[in-house]
Amino acid sequence: MDPGNLETAAELAAALDRLVRGRGLSLRDLAREARGRQAALPPSTVSDVLRGRSIPAPQTLATLLAVCGVTAAELPLWLAARERAAGPGSARAPGAVRVHTTRGRLLGVHASIQGESAVGELPAYVSRDLDERLRAALAAPGLVVLVGASSVGKTRSAFEAVRAVLPQWWLLHPADARAVHALAESPPPRTVIWLDELQRYLDDLRAGSVNALISAGTVLIGTLWPDEYAIRTTPRTPGVPDPHAESRRLLDLAHVVDVPDTFSPAELGRAEALAADQRIRIALETPDAGFTQVLAAGPELVRRWEQARPYGRAVLTAAIDARRVGCHTPLTRELLEATAPGYLRGPDQAAAPPDWLDQALGYATAPLHGATSALVPVPAGMGRTAGWTVADYLYQHARRVRRTTPLPDPVWQALVEQHHPADTARLADNAVRRGRWAEAAALGSPAAATPAAQRLAILTGGHICAEEMRERAAIDDAAYLRAARLANFADVGELRRLAEAGDQAAANWLVRVLVRENRTDEAMELLRRAADAGSAPAARRLAEMLAANGQITEAAAVLRERADAGSVGAAHQLVGLLRRCGLIADLAAEMAAGTAGAAVAYVQAQREACGPVESTAAVAYVQAQREACGPAESTVTVPPPAGGGVPAGPAGSVSPRPR
């Protein structure tokens, strides 16, 4: 064993214990052999040392080593190990591992294609031209950032560099920016902080925390895509909000190493020397696709998406578009199930087998050539999946291809309803930039609360969201962002405290968190109180939850009350609910009462249930409405009436409208 690799008290104790056991000596044997030497070896003292309960004094360690046959030439190495174990630098932060024991795959190195003669989970490392500069940057405390496109070898180069320069240091891979801030409060010594995919941290990471870590001797290393780096380092425009000011300050601290998309002739020459590895030979024989990209199965990922059957392609496209508009947290099964149908033609939807989603997910998550998959599972602990994310190479390609392709309306609606709170601000920003004012308002964007945005939302069909805009306009940005962050960490107690103090943003987010945690009764009670206080959005959300729970009568009553109070959004939602449930008699009652949208919905429901002949009375009613009130109430082209009156229709009623 090499005592030069020992750093902590636990490692020293384990090494000494192996040494004693290897010599076959008992505690009594050690005490006997130590008689007449510089230090005695009482069994109790040695027992504490071997179990890591105490660090031996230098004389005790020297005697113990001599009894075990360690030569005088090796003694200085053991004494140096003892000093390291006893010093403040031996402390290890929770979760830290030795750099030299880490596995590249666990740190984000892309899985490689596999060949018949492949040995090991990663191919041999082909030295890059940038290695010397990178390793020199790691020789001192600081922040090092490798900037390059997906699958160009950023993470592998970083992994090999820290193993070469700092093999005996500790390595920590923090889950998020909050974990980095916690480390900055008490910086661990001799530690590398691994920040692969740095963009996941930058929105919440503070330059002050990074400065504190660097000042304490820490090395931070991260990877970043070129477009992310450009966005966050572009100088601000005077008079324009600067959302990336903190990221720019942080990246100003970094030693940036650019990673090219392609191998240089010298790098290809070094790869040729390693071509006995079939994986490297395959990459060399496919020059047009890029050496590192082939190793990571990049071109195959693109083909996997472009040549997929309808359901697999729909799920992959839904995942790509969700990430494109701001969903950076793992994509859940529920979200993909809600968004994928938006990418399917009507016949494909109608012909979908019961297990269409399972088949599509199986296709999307199948490893390609033993490497990565198009959808990559994100773990939530042993044997559990939090969701999926799109493979980086596929995402970068698809983002270019679909840059100007709008998301279908049902997909936007599903994203608004199903997204994770941590993605809300990004989704809202993307909705504003794409002119999706109704969705932006539903997501709480301040930009969507302006009168112009409200009018545009109404003109484009956002009746419901226009009311939400008016309510959200009273919520300032700081309150909204504070509540969103609390929701991200599921801090129900603090959200409840703020909501009870009158914080509307906290109340809205509290409901979302409770629903996410399946505490629907509590969420509905909060919504009832808000609806009773006059909140139209709360009433509509309550109605949605009641309807989803099968309480159609209660849902209709809630919406009817708000519709009678003048809420156009509630009226449209009520009509939609009645039509979906086939409650034609109730639609007839709403039509007679003049509820917005009821006449058109009634005609459509009659036609779906009975065919055009039996719905002529309803058509006549709509025609009469047009003659009396103009065409605003109906936008449907109808044939000449063949009858009169307003039939009740074949379906029953949940609750008759008061006359």
XYZ file of C-alpha atoms in Angstrom:
659
model
C 0.000 0.000 0.000
C 1.136 3.567 -0.676
C 0.939 5.826 2.400
C 1.315 8.792 0.069
C -2.340 8.308 -0.921
C -3.628 8.518 2.665
C -5.329 11.775 3.607
C -7.836 11.252 6.427
C -7.842 9.670 9.869
C -10.208 6.970 8.609
C -7.915 6.111 5.697
C -4.863 5.964 7.998
C -6.681 3.688 10.446
C -7.851 1.364 7.664
C -4.323 1.141 6.223
C -2.772 0.328 9.608
C -5.458 -2.271 10.280
C -4.712 -3.972 6.927
C -1.001 -3.879 7.748
C -1.459 -5.548 11.147
C -3.853 -8.170 9.789
C -1.470 -8.891 6.924
C 1.262 -9.721 9.447
C -1.121 -11.976 11.378
C -0.466 -10.123 14.654
C -2.942 -9.875 17.529
C -3.128 -6.958 19.962
C -1.295 -9.103 22.525
C 1.410 -9.937 19.971
C 1.914 -6.239 19.240
C 2.257 -5.374 22.931
C 4.815 -8.162 23.422
C 6.892 -7.228 20.351
C 7.008 -3.572 21.449
C 8.724 -4.289 24.784
C 12.009 -2.427 25.063
C 11.202 -0.116 22.125
C 10.771 3.685 22.217
C 6.999 3.511 22.790
C 4.805 0.816 24.285
C 1.789 -0.577 22.418
C -0.941 -1.187 25.010
C -3.834 -3.198 23.476
C -6.380 -0.476 24.295
C -4.273 2.207 22.577
C -3.681 0.113 19.464
C -7.353 -0.864 19.321
C -8.374 2.812 19.272
C -5.853 3.540 16.506
C -6.937 0.635 14.291
C -10.602 1.537 14.663
C -10.043 5.203 13.866
C -11.017 6.433 17.315
C -7.691 8.212 17.770
C -4.640 9.243 15.738
C -1.409 7.659 17.043
C 1.388 9.801 18.425
C 4.452 9.863 16.133
C 6.457 7.590 18.497
C 3.549 5.146 18.786
C 3.152 5.051 15.005
C 6.897 4.474 14.510
C 6.879 1.544 16.960
C 3.772 0.004 15.437
C 5.265 0.212 11.951
C 8.587 -1.266 13.098
C 6.830 -4.212 14.757
C 4.946 -4.790 11.478
C 8.196 -4.866 9.492
C 8.001 -1.454 7.792
C 11.507 -0.235 6.909
C 13.050 2.992 8.164
C 13.080 4.315 4.589
C 9.277 4.109 4.431
C 8.730 5.741 7.830
C 8.718 9.389 6.581
C 5.843 8.616 4.186
C 3.777 7.185 7.049
C 4.574 10.111 9.334
C 3.543 12.532 6.571
C 0.268 10.625 6.200
C -0.250 10.972 9.953
C 0.259 14.752 9.712
C -2.302 15.006 6.916
C -4.804 12.930 8.869
C -4.329 15.055 11.988
C -4.444 18.406 10.172
C -7.478 20.545 9.266
C -7.165 19.517 5.612
C -8.353 15.999 6.391
C -11.961 17.077 6.784
C -14.286 15.737 4.108
C -17.569 17.312 3.104
C -20.578 14.933 3.124
C -20.833 13.093 -0.188
C -17.270 13.847 -1.286
C -15.179 11.150 -2.965
C -11.525 10.990 -3.924
C -10.902 12.346 -7.414
C -8.889 9.265 -8.394
C -11.800 6.964 -7.450
C -14.481 8.768 -9.452
C -16.175 7.294 -12.527
C -16.551 9.432 -15.605
C -20.047 8.203 -16.403
C -21.285 9.320 -12.971
C -19.911 12.805 -13.610
C -21.668 13.272 -16.951
C -19.212 11.819 -19.479
C -21.346 10.563 -22.367
C -21.721 6.824 -22.698
C -19.738 5.518 -25.631
C -20.685 3.303 -28.523
C -19.618 -0.280 -27.892
C -17.598 -2.639 -30.045
C -16.862 -6.342 -29.919
C -13.410 -5.806 -28.395
C -14.364 -2.906 -26.122
C -12.788 -2.976 -22.667
C -14.150 -0.673 -19.982
C -17.146 1.613 -20.030
C -15.157 4.417 -21.712
C -12.715 4.214 -24.632
C -9.078 5.183 -24.149
C -8.655 8.929 -23.778
C -7.275 10.673 -26.834
C -5.130 13.566 -25.607
C -6.421 16.938 -26.768
C -4.422 19.970 -27.805
C -6.112 21.909 -25.002
C -5.006 19.533 -22.221
C -1.850 21.430 -21.288
C -3.704 24.743 -20.891
C -6.537 23.090 -18.984
C -4.268 21.280 -16.555
C -2.209 24.410 -15.941
C -5.418 26.249 -15.021
C -6.283 23.536 -12.476
C -2.959 23.918 -10.675
C -4.271 26.894 -8.667
C -7.597 27.659 -6.944
C -10.141 29.132 -9.333
C -13.106 28.577 -11.644
C -12.347 26.785 -14.927
C -15.062 26.589 -17.599
C -14.826 24.471 -20.758
C -16.994 25.975 -23.507
C -18.061 23.840 -26.453
C -21.028 22.258 -28.217
C -22.620 18.995 -27.151
C -20.594 15.807 -27.527
C -17.275 17.503 -28.356
C -15.489 16.028 -25.334
C -15.795 18.826 -22.734
C -16.704 16.622 -19.797
C -14.219 13.860 -20.680
C -11.377 16.396 -20.930
C -12.363 17.916 -17.581
C -12.570 14.466 -15.975
C -9.138 13.405 -17.217
C -7.605 16.747 -16.212
C -8.723 16.686 -12.567
C -7.616 13.057 -12.269
C -4.181 13.994 -13.617
C -3.655 17.169 -11.582
C -5.594 16.619 -8.339
C -5.976 12.844 -7.846
C -5.867 12.966 -4.019
C -8.316 15.840 -3.621
C -11.956 15.413 -2.697
C -14.611 15.867 -5.373
C -18.151 17.132 -4.819
C -20.943 17.227 -7.401
C -23.545 19.631 -5.924
C -27.162 19.131 -6.915
C -27.940 22.817 -7.412
C -26.807 26.369 -6.740
C -28.173 26.266 -3.209
C -25.771 23.421 -2.403
C -22.881 25.511 -3.748
C -23.892 28.424 -1.513
C -23.922 26.071 1.486
C -20.389 24.915 0.668
C -19.248 28.535 0.434
C -20.347 29.148 4.025
C -17.833 26.548 5.240
C -15.484 25.720 2.358
C -14.097 22.167 2.518
C -10.310 21.932 2.056
C -8.589 20.321 -0.939
C -11.861 19.979 -2.840
C -12.877 20.059 -6.500
C -16.457 21.240 -7.097
C -17.815 19.640 -10.260
C -20.277 21.837 -12.207
C -20.939 19.930 -15.428
C -23.763 21.593 -17.413
C -23.026 24.894 -15.673
C -26.154 26.492 -17.136
C -28.196 24.457 -14.626
C -26.556 26.425 -11.812
C -26.085 29.911 -13.257
C -29.595 31.302 -12.780
C -29.232 31.069 -8.993
C -25.460 30.977 -8.489
C -23.840 34.055 -6.960
C -20.362 35.344 -7.773
C -19.818 36.039 -4.073
C -20.140 32.360 -3.202
C -17.721 31.351 -5.952
C -15.272 34.006 -4.778
C -15.458 32.674 -1.221
C -14.706 29.143 -2.405
C -11.777 30.257 -4.553
C -10.355 32.294 -1.668
C -10.490 29.157 0.487
C -8.388 27.218 -2.050
C -11.194 25.409 -3.876
C -11.073 24.438 -7.551
C -14.373 24.691 -9.446
C -14.692 23.211 -12.927
C -17.698 23.367 -15.230
C -18.847 22.926 -18.816
C -21.051 25.252 -20.849
C -22.521 25.408 -24.350
C -21.329 28.302 -26.560
C -24.768 29.877 -26.948
C -25.313 29.826 -23.176
C -21.926 31.456 -22.679
C -22.678 34.112 -25.302
C -26.098 34.941 -23.858
C -24.716 35.347 -20.354
C -21.609 37.347 -21.238
C -23.046 39.794 -23.792
C -22.717 43.355 -22.422
C -25.985 44.852 -21.253
C -27.901 47.360 -23.369
C -28.486 50.646 -21.500
C -32.081 51.069 -20.410
C -32.914 47.379 -20.907
C -33.360 44.921 -17.997
C -30.239 42.832 -17.447
C -31.235 39.337 -16.255
C -27.713 37.953 -16.699
C -25.734 40.536 -14.727
C -24.864 38.085 -11.953
C -23.914 35.330 -14.408
C -21.665 37.784 -16.236
C -19.898 38.726 -12.991
C -19.425 35.052 -12.204
C -18.101 34.118 -15.641
C -15.702 37.058 -15.479
C -13.963 35.073 -12.710
C -13.501 32.042 -14.947
C -10.526 30.731 -16.851
C -12.302 29.787 -20.104
C -11.040 26.896 -22.234
C -12.669 26.561 -25.670
C -13.242 23.010 -26.906
C -13.367 22.721 -30.741
C -16.097 20.767 -32.531
C -13.574 18.736 -34.541
C -10.253 17.006 -33.925
C -7.066 18.643 -35.166
C -4.650 16.630 -37.352
C -2.420 16.109 -34.299
C -5.355 14.803 -32.256
C -6.399 12.455 -35.061
C -2.820 11.174 -35.171
C -2.956 10.391 -31.452
C -6.294 8.650 -32.005
C -4.757 6.468 -34.735
C -2.266 5.187 -32.166
C -5.200 3.970 -30.054
C -7.192 2.398 -32.904
C -6.868 -1.079 -31.403
C -9.942 -0.018 -29.427
C -12.749 -0.767 -31.875
C -14.767 2.207 -30.634
C -11.988 4.587 -31.622
C -11.543 2.824 -34.958
C -15.257 3.248 -35.750
C -15.030 6.975 -34.953
C -11.956 7.367 -37.166
C -13.740 5.615 -40.020
C -16.703 8.031 -39.831
C -14.950 11.384 -40.314
C -17.916 13.373 -41.621
C -19.859 13.037 -38.362
C -17.074 14.148 -36.011
C -14.846 11.928 -33.868
C -16.307 12.645 -30.422
C -19.840 12.862 -31.795
C -19.610 9.356 -33.251
C -18.236 8.026 -29.963
C -21.307 9.440 -28.206
C -23.691 8.048 -30.902
C -24.757 11.578 -31.907
C -25.754 10.915 -35.549
C -27.705 7.830 -34.478
C -29.681 9.965 -32.025
C -30.777 12.261 -34.841
C -31.820 9.310 -37.002
C -33.676 7.842 -34.027
C -35.850 10.959 -33.920
C -36.251 11.645 -37.627
C -37.091 8.049 -38.594
C -39.339 7.211 -35.650
C -42.871 5.888 -36.015
C -45.633 8.380 -35.099
C -45.878 7.726 -31.343
C -42.149 7.593 -30.699
C -41.584 10.708 -32.784
C -44.424 12.517 -31.003
C -42.970 11.801 -27.562
C -39.477 12.844 -28.644
C -40.728 16.022 -30.327
C -42.813 16.864 -27.269
C -39.735 16.469 -25.076
C -37.603 18.568 -27.437
C -40.148 21.385 -27.632
C -40.749 21.376 -23.883
C -37.053 21.900 -23.293
C -36.945 24.462 -26.105
C -39.463 26.705 -24.331
C -37.993 26.408 -20.854
C -38.706 23.028 -19.220
C -35.272 22.234 -17.816
C -36.376 19.966 -14.966
C -36.903 16.253 -15.714
C -39.880 15.699 -18.006
C -42.432 13.532 -16.234
C -44.514 10.759 -17.741
C -47.629 12.849 -17.076
C -46.264 15.828 -18.991
C -45.224 13.717 -21.987
C -48.593 11.961 -21.994
C -50.338 15.340 -22.056
C -48.142 16.973 -24.719
C -47.359 14.164 -27.188
C -50.911 13.957 -28.667
C -50.426 17.514 -29.920
C -47.943 16.114 -32.456
C -50.177 13.300 -33.730
C -52.635 13.413 -36.618
C -56.249 12.640 -35.874
C -56.119 9.119 -37.387
C -53.022 8.290 -35.330
C -54.726 9.486 -32.171
C -57.803 7.429 -32.941
C -55.765 4.294 -33.709
C -53.485 4.582 -30.678
C -53.209 1.288 -28.746
C -53.708 1.374 -24.954
C -49.969 1.108 -24.354
C -48.919 3.714 -26.934
C -47.017 5.762 -24.355
C -45.136 2.772 -22.945
C -44.129 1.739 -26.460
C -43.023 5.273 -27.306
C -41.003 5.656 -24.110
C -39.413 2.261 -24.677
C -38.346 3.387 -28.137
C -37.084 6.770 -26.931
C -35.082 5.382 -24.008
C -33.460 2.422 -25.783
C -29.627 2.746 -25.731
C -28.027 3.183 -29.148
C -24.962 1.024 -29.807
C -24.583 0.604 -26.057
C -24.233 4.379 -25.603
C -26.806 7.027 -24.769
C -30.525 7.088 -25.581
C -32.630 9.827 -27.155
C -34.440 10.339 -23.847
C -32.103 9.983 -20.882
C -33.610 8.864 -17.542
C -33.000 11.189 -14.584
C -32.785 9.199 -11.326
C -34.787 10.000 -8.205
C -32.996 7.483 -6.001
C -32.389 3.766 -6.272
C -34.768 2.145 -8.739
C -36.800 5.339 -9.260
C -36.956 7.752 -12.184
C -37.768 11.439 -11.704
C -38.357 11.808 -15.438
C -36.352 12.184 -18.630
C -34.288 14.772 -20.441
C -33.396 14.983 -24.131
C -29.889 13.851 -25.060
C -27.783 16.963 -25.562
C -26.632 16.202 -29.102
C -30.179 15.504 -30.283
C -31.490 18.621 -28.557
C -28.910 20.910 -30.149
C -29.698 19.495 -33.596
C -33.477 19.602 -33.146
C -33.400 23.107 -31.705
C -31.795 24.356 -34.924
C -34.227 22.427 -37.103
C -37.340 23.528 -35.176
C -36.189 27.060 -34.320
C -39.118 28.738 -36.101
C -41.687 25.944 -35.633
C -44.476 26.994 -33.231
C -45.757 24.650 -30.553
C -49.332 23.399 -31.076
C -51.986 25.068 -28.898
C -52.773 21.902 -26.878
C -49.075 21.554 -26.072
C -48.895 25.062 -24.619
C -51.991 24.357 -22.546
C -50.504 21.117 -21.223
C -47.209 22.814 -20.363
C -49.028 25.521 -18.415
C -50.910 22.899 -16.421
C -48.215 20.244 -15.969
C -44.892 22.085 -15.647
C -42.603 22.043 -12.617
C -42.534 25.294 -10.581
C -38.795 25.661 -11.202
C -39.569 26.111 -14.921
C -42.316 28.724 -14.551
C -40.215 31.832 -15.122
C -38.528 30.353 -18.210
C -41.840 29.175 -19.663
C -43.427 32.573 -19.049
C -40.521 34.357 -20.708
C -40.721 32.064 -23.741
C -44.484 32.544 -23.956
C -44.057 36.330 -24.038
C -41.316 36.162 -26.672
C -43.518 33.948 -28.847
C -46.603 36.134 -28.475
C -48.471 33.529 -26.410
C -50.050 36.153 -24.160
C -52.751 33.947 -22.695
C -50.209 31.335 -21.605
C -47.842 34.040 -20.369
C -50.587 35.415 -18.162
C -51.448 31.986 -16.826
C -47.767 31.560 -15.967
C -47.677 34.884 -14.146
C -45.572 36.944 -16.527
C -45.687 40.651 -15.566
C -45.375 41.512 -19.274
C -48.720 39.830 -19.917
C -50.527 41.996 -17.353
C -50.520 45.157 -19.497
C -53.832 46.378 -20.975
C -52.524 45.813 -24.513
C -51.630 42.230 -23.701
C -55.051 41.701 -22.145
C -56.813 42.943 -25.276
C -54.600 40.784 -27.486
C -55.298 37.732 -25.360
C -59.039 38.286 -25.702
C -58.781 38.804 -29.467
C -56.794 35.580 -29.802
C -59.182 33.551 -27.702
C -57.643 33.968 -24.247
C -60.936 34.858 -22.487
C -60.053 33.041 -19.298
C -56.516 34.352 -19.082
C -57.536 37.983 -19.502
C -59.194 37.826 -16.092
C -56.118 36.184 -14.631
C -54.019 39.029 -16.039
C -56.074 41.574 -14.130
C -55.678 39.619 -10.898
C -51.964 38.968 -11.404
C -51.272 42.613 -12.232
C -51.546 43.310 -8.505
C -48.693 40.870 -7.745
C -45.265 42.466 -7.907
C -42.296 40.650 -9.438
C -40.452 40.173 -6.151
C -43.430 38.517 -4.464
C -44.001 36.252 -7.439
C -40.363 35.139 -7.655
C -40.164 34.608 -3.895
C -43.244 32.387 -3.962
C -41.983 30.489 -7.017
C -38.694 29.707 -5.275
C -40.495 28.507 -2.142
C -42.668 26.286 -4.336
C -39.590 24.898 -6.040
C -38.401 23.674 -2.638
C -41.941 22.607 -1.594
C -41.808 24.900 1.464
C -45.499 24.523 2.314
C -45.145 26.081 5.761
C -43.663 29.355 4.543
C -46.042 29.545 1.564
C -48.997 29.060 3.901
C -47.704 31.747 6.270
C -47.346 34.243 3.429
C -50.725 33.301 1.942
C -52.466 33.829 5.281
C -50.789 37.244 5.464
C -52.454 38.190 2.167
C -49.708 37.293 -0.322
C -51.659 36.331 -3.461
C -48.617 34.904 -5.254
C -47.895 32.625 -2.299
C -51.527 31.500 -2.228
C -51.422 30.588 -5.928
C -48.190 28.636 -5.581
C -49.341 26.949 -2.381
C -52.241 25.412 -4.285
C -49.884 24.080 -6.972
C -47.559 22.526 -4.408
C -50.430 20.882 -2.527
C -51.796 19.418 -5.769
C -48.340 18.156 -6.699
C -48.111 16.415 -3.310
C -51.603 14.868 -3.764
C -53.034 16.991 -0.927
C -56.028 17.905 -3.059
C -58.488 18.384 -0.200
C -56.308 21.116 1.287
C -55.822 22.708 -2.122
C -59.555 22.731 -2.831
C -60.325 24.290 0.537
C -57.885 27.123 -0.198
C -59.464 27.621 -3.615
C -62.970 27.675 -2.113
C -61.973 30.440 0.272
C -60.382 32.434 -2.555
C -63.401 31.887 -4.819
C -65.767 33.013 -2.059
C -63.638 36.152 -1.756
C -64.272 36.903 -5.430
C -61.287 35.388 -7.260
C -62.405 34.219 -10.708
C -59.168 32.283 -11.416
C -59.531 30.452 -8.093
C -63.119 29.546 -8.904
C -62.143 28.153 -12.284
C -59.238 26.161 -10.834
C -61.569 24.776 -8.169
C -64.040 23.771 -10.857
C -61.287 21.982 -12.796
C -60.329 19.975 -9.728
C -63.938 19.144 -8.877
C -64.583 17.974 -12.431
C -61.414 15.878 -12.451
C -62.666 14.303 -9.224
C -65.993 13.413 -10.864
C -67.946 16.117 -8.996
C -69.543 17.581 -12.109
C -72.571 19.077 -10.339
C -70.395 20.950 -7.868
C -68.040 22.126 -10.617
C -70.921 23.440 -12.720
C -72.385 25.264 -9.717
C -69.090 27.028 -9.013
C -68.706 28.119 -12.631
C -72.347 29.145 -12.986
C -72.052 31.455 -9.993
C -69.019 33.163 -11.492
C -70.607 33.316 -14.961
C -73.694 34.987 -13.505
C -71.364 37.489 -11.839
C -70.052 38.488 -15.258
C -67.000 36.256 -15.747
C -66.721 35.483 -19.463
C -63.971 32.980 -18.736
C -66.149 31.067 -16.292
C -68.997 31.054 -18.821
C -66.825 29.507 -21.515
C -65.421 26.996 -19.049
C -68.923 26.035 -17.897
C -70.099 25.517 -21.460
C -67.020 23.451 -22.250
C -67.553 21.278 -19.176
C -71.189 20.610 -20.017
C -70.374 19.769 -23.604
C -67.528 17.388 -22.665
C -69.862 15.586 -20.279
C -72.634 15.354 -22.902
C -75.073 17.316 -20.721
C -77.196 18.674 -23.550
C -80.152 19.592 -21.347
C -77.919 21.813 -19.260
C -76.497 23.388 -22.406
C -80.046 24.146 -23.524
C -80.703 25.860 -20.199
C -77.520 27.908 -20.473
C -78.405 28.804 -24.045
C -81.820 30.015 -22.958
C -80.179 32.043 -20.186
C -77.866 33.723 -22.698
C -74.630 32.238 -21.365
C -71.732 33.156 -23.656
C -70.853 30.353 -26.060
C -73.746 28.102 -25.018
C -75.667 28.282 -28.299
C -72.754 27.189 -30.452
C -71.823 24.437 -28.013
C -75.426 23.253 -27.936
C -75.628 22.945 -31.726
C -72.321 21.099 -31.848
C -73.342 18.746 -29.039
C -76.686 18.000 -30.725
C -74.979 17.187 -33.990
C -72.477 14.901 -32.276
C -75.227 13.111 -30.364
C -78.074 12.987 -32.886
C -76.850 14.084 -36.294
C -77.787 17.244 -38.212
C -81.463 16.417 -38.813
C -82.441 16.242 -35.143
C -80.480 19.367 -34.310
C -82.402 21.723 -36.609
C -84.347 23.223 -33.728
C -81.127 24.280 -32.116
C -79.937 25.677 -35.435
C -83.125 27.702 -35.700
C -82.511 29.087 -32.237
C -79.016 30.198 -33.204
C -80.337 31.796 -36.397
C -82.907 33.691 -34.370
C -80.164 34.837 -32.023
C -78.173 36.094 -34.993
C -81.131 38.075 -36.308
C -81.804 39.607 -32.907
C -78.274 40.157 -31.623
C -75.867 39.875 -34.531
C -73.335 37.159 -35.261
C -71.209 37.524 -32.133
C -72.902 34.649 -30.328
C -72.185 32.104 -33.046
C -69.338 31.638 -35.451
C -70.638 28.369 -36.916
C -72.108 28.192 -40.414
C -75.517 26.520 -40.112
C -78.064 25.311 -42.663
C -81.529 26.871 -42.962
C -83.773 25.960 -40.024
C -86.195 23.100 -40.398
C -87.996 23.380 -37.127
C -88.556 25.500 -34.097
C -88.112 25.545 -30.383
C -85.197 24.519 -28.305
C -85.200 20.790 -27.610
C -83.781 19.583 -24.343
C -81.715 16.883 -25.987
C -81.271 13.276 -24.962
C -78.884 13.778 -22.070
C -79.786 14.444 -18.450
C -78.948 17.441 -16.356
C -76.504 17.825 -13.496
C -78.405 20.674 -11.892
C -81.112 22.804 -13.470
C -80.332 26.494 -13.903
C -82.489 28.673 -11.646
C -85.220 30.453 -13.577
